Amino acid sequence: MNDPGLDAPIGNGAKAVERQQAEDVEEEEEIEQEEAYLTPSRWWFASTAFPLVAATFGPMASAFNVCALAVHWRVSIPPGGTEEHGIDVPDPGWLLGVNGLSLVLALFANFALLLNMANRLSFTVAQPITIVGWFISCFLLVGLVIATTYDLPLPAGEDRALTQGFYYACMSAGLYFFISSLMMVTVYGAYKGHYPAEFKLTTSQRTLMLQYILLMIYLLGGAGVYARIEGWTFTDAVYWADFTLLTVGTGDYAPATHLGRGLLFPYAVFGIVILGLVIGSIRSLILERGKVKLGDRIVEKKRERIVRRLTEGDGKVKLTPLSKAKEVEIEENELNRRRQEFELMRKIQYKASTSRKWTSLAISLNAWFILWIIGALIFYKAERNQDWSYFQALYFAYVSLLTIGYGDFHPMSNFGRAFFVFWSLLAIPTLTILISNLGDTVIKSIRDLTIYFGEITVLPGDASVGTRIRYGAHKLTRGQVLSGKNIMEEPPGLLSDKDDAEGHRKPPGGEATDRLAEEYEKDELIDAEEAKKSGNMLDHDRHYYHYLLVREIRNVMKHLGESPPKRYNYEEWAWFLKLAGEDEASSQHHRQPPSKVEKGDTNEVQSAEADDGNNVTRQWSWLGNRSPLMGETDEAEWVMEKLSSTLERELKKTREVERQGRRRETPPPSRGSSKTLEGERSNESNGHSEKKGPKGNMSAIPP
C-alpha cells in the first residue's frame, strides 16, 4: 500500500537516521584519533608500521624467489676458472617443484595481505593465510638450501660454486620469516585489544604495496627482456636493472645492441618514476606519520615528567585551580596561573619538537651508517677473489650509497651481486629519509644562520640590527640571555605570523564560504544595531555575539592548512575560549593535570565538542591530556571546530526560542557586564571592525 501522505515523513525520518549514523561514525573516528594519541608507540608500530613493512618486503621476497627459480643453483668451475666461467649443473626436479610451491604460497600470502589492506578481505581471514603462507615458504626454501649445500655433491675432482639463484633463495627465506614474524606481532596486538582488528591506512599507505609490486614486476620484466636481448643470465640482468633504475651505474654491465640501447630510454625513465612513487610512499609513512607519532609521545613523556616533578615538589607553576574567595583577586591569580600553565606547555612542545627532529636524524643516520659499514664488510668478504681491502669495500659502498657510481669497483662474485640488489633496495630509501631529516635540522640551521648574518650585514630585514643581535644571543643561549625582554619570536628572515588577509591561502571552497560568512556577519551586525535602536539590549547582545563568533571563524579560516601550523598565543586562546563560554579567569572548568593517563580512558581526552547534551565542558588543564595543545589536531582546526559548534548551538537555541515565542538566555560574552560589548561597538563605529579582541591585553576579553 502506497500512502502519499506518509512519503514525506518516512523520507525525512530516513534522512535523519542516515545523518545520525554519519555523525556517529564521525564521532567514533574522532574518539579513535584522540585515543591514538595516548597509544604507546610500540603498538602504533605493530598496528600500522609492521603491516606496511611487510607490504614492502613481501613483494621483494617474492621477486627474489622468482630469481631463485629462474636459474640453476650450482655451477662447476673448470680448472683455472672463476665463478663467472662456471658451467651450470642441472637441479633435480623435486628442487624445482618445491621451489615453485614456495613461490605460489608466497604469492597467495601477498595477495591476501593486499586484499586485507584494501578492505576486500577481513583481518581474521587474511592474516592466517598471510602468516602461514610466508612461514611455509620460508621453511621450504630453508630445506632446499640445506639440501643443496650438503646432499647434492658435484662429481669428484671438480670445484663447485653456488649461483646467484641460491643466494636469492637464502635472502627470500630470511625475508619471509621476518615479515611473517612482524605480522604475528600485529595479530597479537589486535588479539589483546590494543587496536581494532583492521587496517586503517591512508590512501598513500594502501597503495604502497601496489607500488612496490609494480616496481618488482617492472624490475624483473626488464631483466627478462634484456637477458634475452643481450645474452645475459637472468640474475645478471636483474643486477643490471637494479643499478640502472637506482641510478648507481657500476659500469660492469651495459647494453651492447642497438635494440637494448634504444629500449633503455623509456625503460629507465618509467622505472625511475615508479621508484620515486615508492620512495614517496615510504617517506610519507616514516617522515609524516612516524614523525607525528614520535613527536606526540615525546610531548606526552615530557609532560608526565614535568607534572610529576611539580606535583611532588614546590614548583613555580601551581597546578591546583584557585577556589573562590575574594573574587577579583582570585580571578586575577587564576588567570596568571593558567598563563603559566600555557607557557610551560609551549616550552614542552618546543623542546619535544627539537628532540623529535634530532632523534629522527640520529635514527636515520645510524641506519645509514649501519648499511654502509655492514654492507662494506659483507662486500669485503664476498669479493675476496678480487683482493679487496676493507677500505676499498668502504669506498665502493659509499659511492654506491650516494649513487655516484664511478665504476672502478664493482662486485663480481655471485653472492656479491645478489647481495648488492638487496642492499641497494634498502640503502636508497634510507638515504632519502636521511636527507629529509638533515633538511629539518642541520640544513635548516645553516640556512637560518646564513639569513641571520645576511640581515645584520648586507641584507637588512624589517627588524633593526640590534634586535637581530639580541635575538641571536637569546636563541644561542636557549633563552638564558634577555629572557625577560620583548624580543622578536620569529626565526630570522621568516615572515611573522601577524594577520594578513591577502597573504593567507584559503582552503578548498574557502572563498565561497568566506563570502557567505561575511554576508552573515554583516547581517548580524545590522540586526544588533537595529535591536539597540529599539532598546532591546538582549537581542542586541545576542546578534552581536553571533557577529563576534562569525568574525573570529572567518579569521581562523585563514590559518587552516598553514605550514607550519598556526600557533596562537595565550591572549588569543583566552579570547577564543571566552567566545565559546569558558572563562580563563574562572576555575569552574579548570583542574589539576593528571601525571599519568592510561589508554582507553576517553574522559582524559579533550574535544572541541561539548561533552554531553547539557553542553557541560569537562574540567581540564593546559598541561593535561584534555588540553587543546595536546593531540594531533592543529590548533586552528580545534578552534574552528569549537567556535563552529558554539555558533551552531547558539543558532539552534535562537530558533527554538523564536519558535516557542520566548526570549532566550543571555549569550556568554554578555554575562556579568556589557561594558566590553560597548567597547567593541565603539571600535566598530570607528572603523576597526577587523581588530581582534586578544590583541593587546586581557582587558579586551568580555568578563
XYZ file of C-alpha atoms in Angstrom, residues 117-617:
501
model
C 44.649 -3.601 3.202
C 42.093 -2.759 0.505
C 39.252 -3.846 2.860
C 38.263 -6.624 0.455
C 39.113 -9.414 2.890
C 38.612 -9.446 6.635
C 41.501 -9.315 9.060
C 40.625 -12.646 10.668
C 40.633 -14.431 7.296
C 43.560 -12.685 5.614
C 46.135 -12.801 8.399
C 46.212 -16.595 8.877
C 46.622 -17.000 5.119
C 49.396 -14.414 5.022
C 51.341 -15.628 8.060
C 51.038 -19.356 7.350
C 51.839 -18.878 3.660
C 55.012 -16.932 4.348
C 56.155 -19.288 7.111
C 55.687 -22.378 4.915
C 57.527 -20.680 2.032
C 60.359 -19.852 4.410
C 60.682 -23.420 5.721
C 60.521 -24.897 2.219
C 63.345 -22.660 0.998
C 65.417 -23.333 4.104
C 65.056 -27.051 3.461
C 66.146 -26.595 -0.147
C 69.148 -24.522 0.898
C 70.269 -27.195 3.376
C 69.744 -29.983 0.838
C 71.678 -28.103 -1.831
C 74.590 -27.429 0.476
C 75.040 -30.926 1.946
C 73.115 -33.507 -0.063
C 73.827 -32.580 -3.699
C 77.586 -33.078 -4.177
C 79.256 -32.417 -7.525
C 81.327 -35.023 -9.407
C 84.694 -35.788 -7.867
C 87.601 -33.661 -8.922
C 85.538 -30.584 -9.758
C 85.264 -27.328 -7.867
C 81.779 -26.163 -7.253
C 80.168 -22.765 -6.681
C 76.725 -21.615 -5.729
C 74.942 -19.286 -8.114
C 73.053 -16.067 -7.502
C 69.833 -18.103 -7.518
C 70.938 -19.947 -4.380
C 71.736 -16.726 -2.556
C 68.457 -15.171 -3.675
C 66.695 -18.183 -2.122
C 68.544 -17.569 1.168
C 67.533 -13.896 1.223
C 63.962 -14.746 0.230
C 63.649 -17.248 3.092
C 65.021 -14.702 5.568
C 62.573 -12.047 4.373
C 59.620 -14.454 4.579
C 60.496 -15.283 8.181
C 60.997 -11.613 9.077
C 57.723 -10.287 7.670
C 55.632 -13.203 8.925
C 57.048 -12.592 12.414
C 56.053 -8.923 12.155
C 52.523 -9.874 11.182
C 52.327 -12.237 14.161
C 53.064 -9.269 16.409
C 50.309 -7.324 14.629
C 47.805 -10.136 15.170
C 48.861 -10.460 18.814
C 48.238 -6.754 19.438
C 44.788 -6.974 17.873
C 44.009 -10.112 19.900
C 44.970 -8.311 23.128
C 42.725 -5.378 22.214
C 45.409 -2.730 21.817
C 43.859 -1.725 18.484
C 40.957 -2.939 16.291
C 41.441 -5.972 14.071
C 41.539 -3.963 10.858
C 43.902 -1.726 8.945
C 43.019 1.978 8.990
C 45.502 3.287 6.467
C 45.705 6.407 4.356
C 45.453 6.243 0.582
C 49.214 6.546 0.122
C 49.788 3.789 2.670
C 47.257 1.500 0.998
C 48.917 1.941 -2.380
C 52.432 1.280 -1.048
C 52.149 -2.456 -1.624
C 50.745 -1.964 -5.127
C 53.564 0.427 -5.980
C 56.205 -1.953 -4.701
C 54.636 -4.857 -6.595
C 54.703 -2.701 -9.715
C 58.376 -1.863 -9.113
C 59.319 -5.537 -8.683
C 57.368 -6.560 -11.798
C 59.000 -3.755 -13.761
C 62.447 -4.733 -12.491
C 62.026 -8.441 -13.254
C 60.256 -7.805 -16.560
C 63.017 -5.523 -17.783
C 65.609 -8.040 -16.635
C 63.885 -10.798 -18.601
C 63.780 -8.696 -21.765
C 67.428 -7.611 -21.531
C 68.578 -11.124 -20.660
C 67.123 -12.237 -23.978
C 68.402 -9.237 -25.967
C 71.935 -9.035 -24.535
C 72.503 -12.731 -23.849
C 72.928 -12.272 -20.101
C 71.769 -14.678 -17.430
C 68.519 -13.645 -15.775
C 70.153 -12.874 -12.424
C 72.885 -10.779 -14.069
C 70.135 -8.885 -15.898
C 68.367 -8.294 -12.554
C 71.649 -6.932 -11.178
C 71.920 -4.587 -14.203
C 68.280 -3.446 -13.966
C 68.724 -2.716 -10.256
C 71.715 -0.396 -10.543
C 70.166 1.204 -13.648
C 66.857 2.120 -12.017
C 68.628 3.252 -8.836
C 70.966 5.413 -10.996
C 74.092 3.873 -9.428
C 75.765 2.721 -12.628
C 78.525 0.305 -11.580
C 79.761 0.123 -15.170
C 80.349 -3.637 -15.462
C 77.180 -4.251 -17.484
C 75.815 -2.066 -20.282
C 73.628 -2.696 -23.348
C 75.718 -3.521 -26.398
C 72.985 -3.949 -29.016
C 71.080 -1.165 -30.779
C 67.778 -2.615 -29.571
C 68.970 -2.716 -25.955
C 70.246 0.843 -26.090
C 67.057 2.044 -27.728
C 64.815 0.397 -25.125
C 66.883 1.952 -22.358
C 65.334 5.389 -22.983
C 61.763 4.508 -21.947
C 62.776 1.751 -19.526
C 64.986 3.976 -17.375
C 62.572 6.924 -17.348
C 59.473 4.960 -16.346
C 61.462 2.895 -13.867
C 62.790 5.971 -12.092
C 59.238 7.359 -11.935
C 57.958 4.153 -10.300
C 60.883 4.175 -7.900
C 60.056 7.776 -6.991
C 56.475 6.778 -6.185
C 57.673 4.004 -3.887
C 60.181 6.238 -2.117
C 57.494 8.909 -1.749
C 55.131 6.445 -0.082
C 57.857 5.183 2.249
C 58.771 8.760 3.058
C 55.113 9.529 3.765
C 54.929 6.589 6.150
C 58.143 7.248 8.069
C 58.512 11.013 7.850
C 54.880 12.071 8.210
C 53.112 9.509 10.388
C 56.272 8.312 12.091
C 57.424 11.821 12.963
C 53.993 12.820 14.220
C 53.717 9.747 16.404
C 57.257 10.134 17.728
C 56.644 13.813 18.470
C 53.375 13.066 20.259
C 54.973 10.510 22.512
C 57.911 12.800 23.340
C 55.461 15.574 24.289
C 53.488 13.176 26.485
C 56.605 11.825 28.211
C 57.971 15.302 28.898
C 54.566 16.446 30.129
C 54.261 13.494 32.506
C 57.768 14.072 33.863
C 57.233 17.802 34.454
C 53.771 17.373 36.005
C 55.115 14.660 38.302
C 58.013 16.887 39.359
C 55.728 19.865 40.003
C 53.280 17.684 41.924
C 55.909 16.143 44.163
C 57.875 19.355 44.777
C 57.220 23.056 45.141
C 57.333 24.248 41.565
C 56.900 27.793 40.315
C 53.728 26.781 38.470
C 50.760 25.969 40.705
C 48.737 23.105 39.296
C 45.670 23.271 41.543
C 42.943 25.747 40.458
C 42.289 28.544 42.953
C 38.954 28.364 44.783
C 36.549 31.284 45.048
C 37.378 33.584 47.958
C 37.964 37.174 47.057
C 36.523 37.035 43.572
C 38.535 39.820 41.907
C 41.854 38.703 43.391
C 41.158 35.049 42.713
C 40.244 35.711 39.081
C 43.458 37.640 38.512
C 45.554 34.958 40.221
C 43.770 32.157 38.374
C 44.365 33.934 35.088
C 48.060 34.265 35.846
C 48.230 30.634 36.925
C 46.629 29.499 33.680
C 49.025 31.689 31.707
C 51.958 29.988 33.448
C 50.491 26.593 32.590
C 50.112 27.638 28.958
C 53.656 28.994 28.683
C 55.069 25.857 30.317
C 53.160 23.697 27.838
C 54.573 25.772 24.982
C 58.101 25.150 26.301
C 57.357 21.426 26.474
C 56.172 21.492 22.849
C 59.259 23.384 21.704
C 61.667 21.042 23.484
C 59.765 17.987 22.253
C 59.828 19.282 18.669
C 63.572 19.863 18.845
C 64.138 16.492 20.464
C 61.998 14.756 17.855
C 63.915 16.295 14.940
C 67.323 15.363 16.286
C 66.111 11.918 17.363
C 64.818 11.273 13.847
C 68.131 12.444 12.434
C 70.060 10.184 14.817
C 67.913 7.155 13.895
C 68.199 7.704 10.140
C 71.924 8.493 10.405
C 72.573 5.332 12.407
C 70.573 3.290 9.890
C 72.611 4.746 7.045
C 75.908 4.091 8.852
C 74.882 0.511 9.600
C 74.079 -0.092 5.937
C 77.375 1.470 4.951
C 79.639 -0.258 7.481
C 77.946 -3.670 7.465
C 77.468 -3.569 3.703
C 81.151 -2.797 3.191
C 82.090 -5.686 5.493
C 79.933 -8.123 3.512
C 81.334 -6.902 0.195
C 84.848 -7.241 1.621
C 84.171 -10.887 2.464
C 82.277 -11.610 -0.759
C 84.901 -10.162 -3.094
C 87.894 -11.933 -1.631
C 88.757 -13.212 -5.120
C 89.332 -9.586 -6.150
C 91.568 -8.998 -3.110
C 89.538 -6.016 -1.927
C 90.732 -4.343 1.233
C 88.147 -3.214 3.741
C 88.852 0.405 2.812
C 88.160 -0.369 -0.841
C 84.901 -2.028 0.185
C 84.022 1.085 2.223
C 84.815 3.232 -0.793
C 82.632 1.126 -3.098
C 79.736 1.088 -0.621
C 79.986 4.860 -0.128
C 79.922 5.802 -3.830
C 77.056 3.327 -4.333
C 75.014 4.726 -1.429
C 75.361 8.241 -2.815
C 74.513 6.923 -6.337
C 77.813 8.267 -7.679
C 78.922 5.034 -9.351
C 82.407 5.644 -10.750
C 82.618 2.060 -11.985
C 86.190 1.492 -10.812
C 84.954 -1.094 -8.297
C 82.062 -3.483 -8.765
C 81.088 -6.906 -7.371
C 81.991 -9.928 -9.466
C 81.051 -12.819 -7.181
C 77.623 -14.404 -7.312
C 76.929 -13.617 -3.674
C 78.226 -10.039 -4.057
C 75.884 -9.272 -6.955
C 72.851 -10.861 -5.310
C 73.547 -9.038 -2.055
C 74.068 -5.745 -3.938
C 70.499 -5.891 -5.260
C 69.029 -6.404 -1.790
C 71.380 -3.916 -0.133
C 70.768 -1.150 -2.678
C 66.989 -1.510 -2.440
C 67.361 -0.843 1.289
C 70.024 1.841 1.051
C 68.439 4.268 -1.397
C 65.210 4.894 0.600
C 67.312 5.141 3.758
C 69.402 7.855 2.137
C 66.241 9.697 1.079
C 64.942 9.729 4.655
C 68.346 10.832 5.959
C 68.433 13.789 3.569
C 64.938 14.826 4.634
C 65.912 14.704 8.325
C 69.061 16.676 7.572
C 66.840 19.299 5.947
C 64.824 19.663 9.173
C 67.891 20.082 11.375
C 71.393 20.750 10.065
C 70.449 22.302 6.726
C 67.740 24.443 8.330
C 70.185 25.680 10.975
C 72.754 26.578 8.327
C 70.102 28.319 6.234
C 68.775 30.332 9.179
C 72.310 31.206 10.244
C 73.119 32.398 6.725
C 69.981 34.532 6.593
C 70.701 35.875 10.082
C 74.224 37.027 9.231
C 72.978 38.401 5.927
C 70.350 40.536 7.641
C 72.804 42.033 10.122
C 75.337 42.785 7.348
C 74.398 43.308 3.696
C 70.731 42.197 3.585
C 68.912 44.084 6.348
C 65.366 42.993 7.085
C 62.452 44.713 8.810
C 63.992 44.417 12.278
C 66.943 46.562 13.362
C 70.475 45.197 13.650
C 70.322 45.483 17.443
C 67.119 43.459 17.568
C 68.701 40.778 15.391
C 71.777 40.583 17.619
C 69.625 40.313 20.753
C 67.548 37.625 19.099
C 70.693 35.682 18.136
C 72.049 35.858 21.691
C 68.673 34.752 23.030
C 68.491 31.716 20.716
C 72.133 30.645 21.131
C 71.781 30.603 24.919
C 68.379 28.847 24.734
C 66.586 31.763 26.339
C 69.026 32.352 29.204
C 70.108 35.753 27.868
C 67.475 38.502 27.624
C 64.816 36.065 28.821
C 62.655 38.858 30.206
C 62.996 41.157 27.214
C 60.456 41.612 24.464
C 62.442 40.357 21.512
C 61.246 39.013 18.200
C 59.877 35.471 18.291
C 60.070 34.692 14.586
C 63.144 32.926 13.150
C 65.487 35.216 11.191
C 64.337 36.080 7.717
C 60.898 34.478 8.022
C 57.595 36.267 7.809
C 55.797 36.999 11.046
C 52.523 35.353 11.993
C 50.561 38.603 12.040
C 47.190 38.503 10.379
C 47.234 39.430 6.737
C 44.119 38.581 4.822
C 45.879 38.827 1.482
C 48.755 36.567 2.463
C 46.768 33.545 3.635
C 45.977 30.623 1.396
C 42.324 29.719 1.656
C 41.316 26.054 1.938
C 39.294 24.441 -0.885
C 35.956 26.234 -1.137
C 37.206 28.840 1.311
C 36.407 31.871 -0.842
C 32.722 30.983 -1.192
C 32.473 30.119 2.498
C 34.216 33.355 3.412
C 31.797 35.396 1.309
C 28.793 33.704 2.911
C 30.268 34.230 6.374
C 30.945 37.876 5.559
C 27.342 38.418 4.497
C 26.073 36.691 7.633
C 28.468 38.763 9.730
C 27.080 41.983 8.243
C 23.502 40.833 8.780
C 24.131 40.059 12.438
C 25.813 43.441 12.962
C 22.874 45.232 11.308
C 20.405 43.264 13.449
C 22.410 44.176 16.548
C 22.302 47.885 15.711
C 18.570 47.729 14.971
C 17.930 45.970 18.282
C 19.966 48.650 20.066
C 17.954 51.428 18.440
C 14.724 49.739 19.504
C 16.019 49.435 23.066
C 16.103 45.640 23.064
C 19.602 45.134 24.538
C 19.151 41.389 24.981
C 18.563 40.883 21.254
C 21.396 43.301 20.590
C 23.789 41.214 22.682
C 22.586 38.016 21.026
C 23.152 39.286 17.480
C 26.432 40.921 18.459
C 27.597 37.635 19.976
C 26.796 35.853 16.722
C 28.684 38.567 14.874
C 31.784 38.026 17.039
C 31.641 34.270 16.512
C 31.347 34.580 12.722
C 34.097 37.200 12.608
C 36.542 35.001 14.516
C 35.572 31.950 12.466
C 36.488 33.924 9.340
C 39.809 34.907 10.869
C 40.603 31.350 11.935
C 39.726 30.052 8.457
C 42.749 31.944 7.142
C 45.013 29.789 9.298
C 43.657 26.399 8.210
C 46.179 24.336 6.293
C 49.130 26.611 7.047
C 52.588 25.062 7.032
C 53.923 25.110 9.666
C 50.579 25.013 11.515
C 49.438 28.233 13.170
C 50.090 28.534 16.916
C 48.065 31.046 18.920
C 49.357 32.971 21.903
C 47.653 32.895 25.295
C 45.592 36.061 24.756
C 44.175 34.640 21.538
C 43.344 31.330 23.193
C 41.688 33.082 26.130
C 39.586 35.122 23.701
C 38.502 32.063 21.710
C 37.604 30.163 24.868
C 35.699 33.188 26.158
C 33.627 33.230 22.994
C 32.953 29.515 23.497
C 31.658 30.140 27.008
C 34.763 29.291 29.037
C 36.386 31.978 31.181
C 40.104 31.552 31.817
C 39.783 33.740 34.930
C 37.290 31.340 36.492
C 38.275 27.975 37.939
C 34.928 26.423 37.015
C 36.377 24.498 34.055
C 39.896 24.028 35.437
C 41.553 21.164 37.247
C 44.948 19.793 38.204
C 46.551 17.865 35.324
C 46.973 14.101 35.774
C 50.552 12.893 35.827
C 49.661 9.649 34.053
C 46.855 8.814 31.636
C 46.062 5.294 30.571
C 44.969 4.454 27.054
C 41.231 3.835 26.689
C 40.227 6.471 29.252
C 38.145 8.668 26.958
C 37.411 11.034 29.847
C 41.036 12.145 29.689
C 40.809 13.469 26.118
C 39.538 16.946 25.381
C 37.318 17.502 22.384
C 36.208 20.700 20.740
C 32.635 19.435 21.001
C 30.528 19.699 24.141
C 30.709 16.616 26.298
C 27.030 15.991 26.871
C 23.632 17.187 25.939
C 23.712 19.967 28.551
C 26.829 21.473 26.906
C 28.868 20.958 30.067
C 32.578 21.031 29.327
